[in-house]
Amino acid sequence: MATVTAAAPRVALPGFLHNRAARKLVLLAVAAAVLVPLAEARWAGGSWPHALTVDLSKPLADASDWVIDNRDSHPLFLYFFGYISNAVVLFVRVVYLGLLAAGWAGVTALGALVAWRVAGVRLALGTAAAFLACGVLGMWVPTMQTLALMVVAVLASAVVGVLLGLAAGLSDRLDRALRPVLDTMQVLPAFAYLLPVVLVFGIGVPAAVLATVVYAAPPMARLTALGLRGADPEVLEAVESLGATARQRLLTARIPLARKELLLGLNQTIMMALSMAVIASVIGAGGLGDRVYQALASVDVGAALAAGIPIVLLAVVLDRVTAAAGAGEDRSAPVQWAYAGAATVVVALASRLLGRLDWPASWTLNIAEPVNRAVDWMTAHLYSGVPYIGGTADWAGHFTTWILDPVRDGLQWLPWWSVLLLVATLAWLIGTWRTALTAVLAMAAIGVLGVWEPSLDTLSQVLAAVAVTLVLGFATGIAAARSDRFERVLRPVLDVFQTMPQFVYLIPVVALFGVGRAPAVAAAVVYALPAVVRITAQGLRQVDPAALESARSLGATGRQQLWQVQLPLARRSLLLAVNQGVVLVLAVVIIGGLVGGGALGYDVAFGLAQGDLATGLVAGAAIVGLGLVLDRVTQPTERRTTEGA
Amino acid sequence: MSTTAAPVFSVQGLWKVFGPKADRVPEDPELTGLEPAELRTRTGCTAAVRDVSFDVRKGEVFVVMGLSGSGKSTLVRCLTRLIEPTAGTIAIDGEDVRAMDRARLRELRRHRAAMVFQHFGLLPHRTVLDNVAYGLEIQGVRKTERRERAASVVAKVGLEGMEKRRPSQLSGGQRQRVGLARALAVDPEVLLFDEPFSALDPLIRRDMQDEVVRLHREEGRTMVFITHDLSEALKLGDRIALMRDGRVVQLGTPEEIVGSPADDYVREFVRDVPREQVMTVRTAMKPGGCGAADHPDALTPDAVVADAIRTVARNGRPACVVENGRCLGVVDHERLLGVVAGTEQLREAA
């Protein structure tokens, strides 16, 4: 689209090889002409040749058996992992008991007072309402379980993240070493982290907490390093000119100057921790996520919703409160914090004396039943057979047979080398030879691991979901960029959608479409859409107003402005939107394995459920590979844009 | 101002070269003679400061002036080694700055030389008072004492009542007053100014210049002042070092710079300066006594030509230039017009 209109005149130039893209294509064609006949002669056929696979299931199964056998005896477990595991269990237990001892009134008061101090009265009321809603839905205890796990995981993530961030912020060498690792961790689906942790710690709370820490620490580390590096150099010079020591410089200037980034990092870490704490129910996290997981397993939408609503409420409250803390000036008045603490204690003691620690059973509202009735009604009336428009199940079925199946069969029919070639071409055209090489190696690794077919199945779902996401996302984004009113309406919706954990999206799609691949794709679309819309709209709005004005002064119509000025100039944002869309879609398509999405996600879930860690680990590695491929293929590089400009 | 006292800063043959293997450039006579562009193509290095020598005398305002890229900001940072010099010597009160270890260098920065920055360099998360007290905090001064001292400096620069504000709540001029107060609070021997008023509006800039003049008159503190603004340099400087491409092309009093430019570059630079505001009657007068016993409406030798014109025009006759009761010479219409027209210095050169 935009790129084509911009690139076409350049290709038509007489010196055709001077064009970068053309040069790359010619080089690739030459390489393919040499390598493909060789490959085809030796290992013909569509799927990845069996001769080139390495069967890891045996050694992995052995490793997993060894770990299970030695978990209680080997010194590595006794004196290292054992301590970590025990410490995690202990901390979670302490926090959990603390929350229970404070009682529902105490916790609600504490939450509201903290929100009041950092974010004002409105958010305080919202927080209180959210906690009470959790109680009313009969989810007080699971909410506290999730919260306890979150508190420990967030503290650990923040400590780990800040330490890594300090290292990367102060040392150039460590920054160069850490950055690619953190960048890559950021794009991997949450599911990929579960199995290695389970291998070491077994299923249970320690594994859940540690998986959460691994998943949630990178944003803290990245933003800490970013904040430290982004400090105004003249301020640092001024501090130095006054004779500050390195320690004074760090404590009185660099860290306070990075306050905004640190709090943003904390915000992201909390949101990611919540997302993961919910997903980690698959490996024994308990709490709200577990309720959703169990309910989804028996397609009990009502119960899933009753647990899902508290998750959403927690997410929104945590996000708003921490975001407000980051946006506001720091108004630390210790006295008021002391008042807040005292008030919490008073409320907790009062509720204890009144014998009202537990949420009163008579105050709960059972929404599962009416919801399930509604879902039953929907199933009966909307699933299929609605005149003219069909039904939701019909749509899902059509989507599967007309889009998902052909794409999957097409991908699996393609000779394996042509898939590699395709990956290489796309990645090199959009990025550099480096990203292309990483992508091709990652794709080849998937083949070597022997999970070519399920990976292509996952890939087909991702492609279908990305296509839908981009069509909807670009259209909505363009509309939002062109109409202020539409954007104002859209913004709060996007805000809420972007804070919700991935897991929650499975609930409504199961209600609407049942289980299968189509609902997984639908959940992925809904999850990825807000980011794509937002990035597109922002990119279009940031287009240089002078360029737009000059186009208008030449009499360009609205359509001409959009196609000839805004879209080409926003090219970088659009590519970023594609990249984000792909990464987010993959994350949810994988989780979709829990609701019948099959393929890699199912392998992981199956491996966990059956204790067959080898299958799960191989699938997990393939997810990592697929994540790398998809990210690198769509990753635009800095260099290219400067040259294009 | 005594000119005989030992210099505060003494800089000899100072070089700062950026780039790979910068050390070899000052040592190699073949490289030191190269033009900047040629040096860059030959070695990949940029010489920001090239073989600069000067003394800063106690109590004077020493101005380093030059256009952007002339190396003046690098030069002032070399004085306290915020930028490490490549070659040459720097001495403060006779003590070698380049030989100092880290602790001694910190001592220098904490107590002897404080700097005021172009973009203020304030800590946005601290109040005005805490920003001013920051240098004292670094030194380990107790909270109550440093607040007390900071408060008195805040008053001195005219920011009373704003102690509790944040830098973001201040105007540009007020922020630079905070920057100035922060430097003054540590009571340094020398104040270093790095283009402190370039980011300010013209009117506020003039206020701040007057503030510096006032502070200098009241305290007599030594100042090194970097600027790209010629009128600022002429207004504040006791002596001016004019820099171009890393070298000092002329060093002298404002009058010397305007009256007898060292080369065409300087001449071009000072062409539009209102000469009657800078030149003194000492240079304009015809030397030799007038012979009369008393000298009505006499001028001091340091009076600028503009004042002399007023006197001569009012009285309609030449005026005597008198110092300590002795008549040094006479200025008349012709002499004064020669200064204004710029023909004066041509005749001297001839």
PDB file of C-alpha atoms in Angstrom, chain A residues 232 234-235 237-246 248-249 252-253 256-257 259 329-330, chain B residues 77 82 106 109-110 113 115 117-126 134 137-138 166 182:
ATOM      1  CA  ASP A 232      19.919  15.613  30.912  1.00  0.00           C
ATOM      2  CA  GLU A 234      24.017  19.262  31.439  1.00  0.00           C
ATOM      3  CA  VAL A 235      22.446  18.498  34.798  1.00  0.00           C
ATOM      4  CA  GLU A 237      27.727  17.944  34.260  1.00  0.00           C
ATOM      5  CA  ALA A 238      26.569  20.565  36.728  1.00  0.00           C
ATOM      6  CA  VAL A 239      26.473  17.939  39.471  1.00  0.00           C
ATOM      7  CA  GLU A 240      29.959  16.852  38.514  1.00  0.00           C
ATOM      8  CA  SER A 241      31.197  20.445  38.439  1.00  0.00           C
ATOM      9  CA  LEU A 242      30.181  20.785  42.082  1.00  0.00           C
ATOM     10  CA  GLY A 243      32.488  17.917  42.990  1.00  0.00           C
ATOM     11  CA  ALA A 244      30.000  15.096  43.552  1.00  0.00           C
ATOM     12  CA  THR A 245      31.321  11.569  43.996  1.00  0.00           C
ATOM     13  CA  ALA A 246      30.007   8.792  41.775  1.00  0.00           C
ATOM     14  CA  GLN A 248      26.351  11.088  45.218  1.00  0.00           C
ATOM     15  CA  ARG A 249      25.772  11.549  41.519  1.00  0.00           C
ATOM     16  CA  THR A 252      21.031  12.611  44.240  1.00  0.00           C
ATOM     17  CA  ALA A 253      20.837  13.104  40.489  1.00  0.00           C
ATOM     18  CA  PRO A 256      15.767  11.039  40.955  1.00  0.00           C
ATOM     19  CA  LEU A 257      16.020  12.249  37.354  1.00  0.00           C
ATOM     20  CA  ARG A 259      11.851   8.868  38.474  1.00  0.00           C
ATOM     21  CA  GLU A 329       4.932  15.288  40.879  1.00  0.00           C
ATOM     22  CA  ASP A 330       6.150  13.489  43.911  1.00  0.00           C
TER      23      ASP A 330
ATOM     24  CA  ARG B  77      35.539  22.770  31.013  1.00  0.00           C
ATOM     25  CA  LEU B  82      35.197  18.340  33.385  1.00  0.00           C
ATOM     26  CA  ARG B 106      36.823  17.045  43.845  1.00  0.00           C
ATOM     27  CA  ARG B 109      35.429  21.620  42.219  1.00  0.00           C
ATOM     28  CA  ARG B 110      33.757  21.788  45.610  1.00  0.00           C
ATOM     29  CA  ALA B 113      35.786  26.905  41.173  1.00  0.00           C
ATOM     30  CA  MET B 115      30.318  26.861  37.275  1.00  0.00           C
ATOM     31  CA  PHE B 117      25.698  26.607  32.830  1.00  0.00           C
ATOM     32  CA  GLN B 118      23.954  27.747  29.689  1.00  0.00           C
ATOM     33  CA  HIS B 119      20.866  25.615  30.265  1.00  0.00           C
ATOM     34  CA  PHE B 120      21.101  26.030  34.028  1.00  0.00           C
ATOM     35  CA  GLY B 121      21.587  22.321  34.853  1.00  0.00           C
ATOM     36  CA  LEU B 122      19.141  22.461  37.759  1.00  0.00           C
ATOM     37  CA  LEU B 123      17.752  19.377  39.435  1.00  0.00           C
ATOM     38  CA  PRO B 124      14.044  19.406  38.511  1.00  0.00           C
ATOM     39  CA  HIS B 125      12.957  17.351  41.522  1.00  0.00           C
ATOM     40  CA  ARG B 126      14.351  19.813  44.069  1.00  0.00           C
ATOM     41  CA  TYR B 134      23.059  21.215  46.603  1.00  0.00           C
ATOM     42  CA  GLU B 137      25.072  19.038  50.491  1.00  0.00           C
ATOM     43  CA  ILE B 138      27.692  17.409  48.280  1.00  0.00           C
ATOM     44  CA  ARG B 166      10.492  23.957  41.630  1.00  0.00           C
ATOM     45  CA  ARG B 182      24.076  27.539  43.491  1.00  0.00           C
TER      46      ARG B 182
END
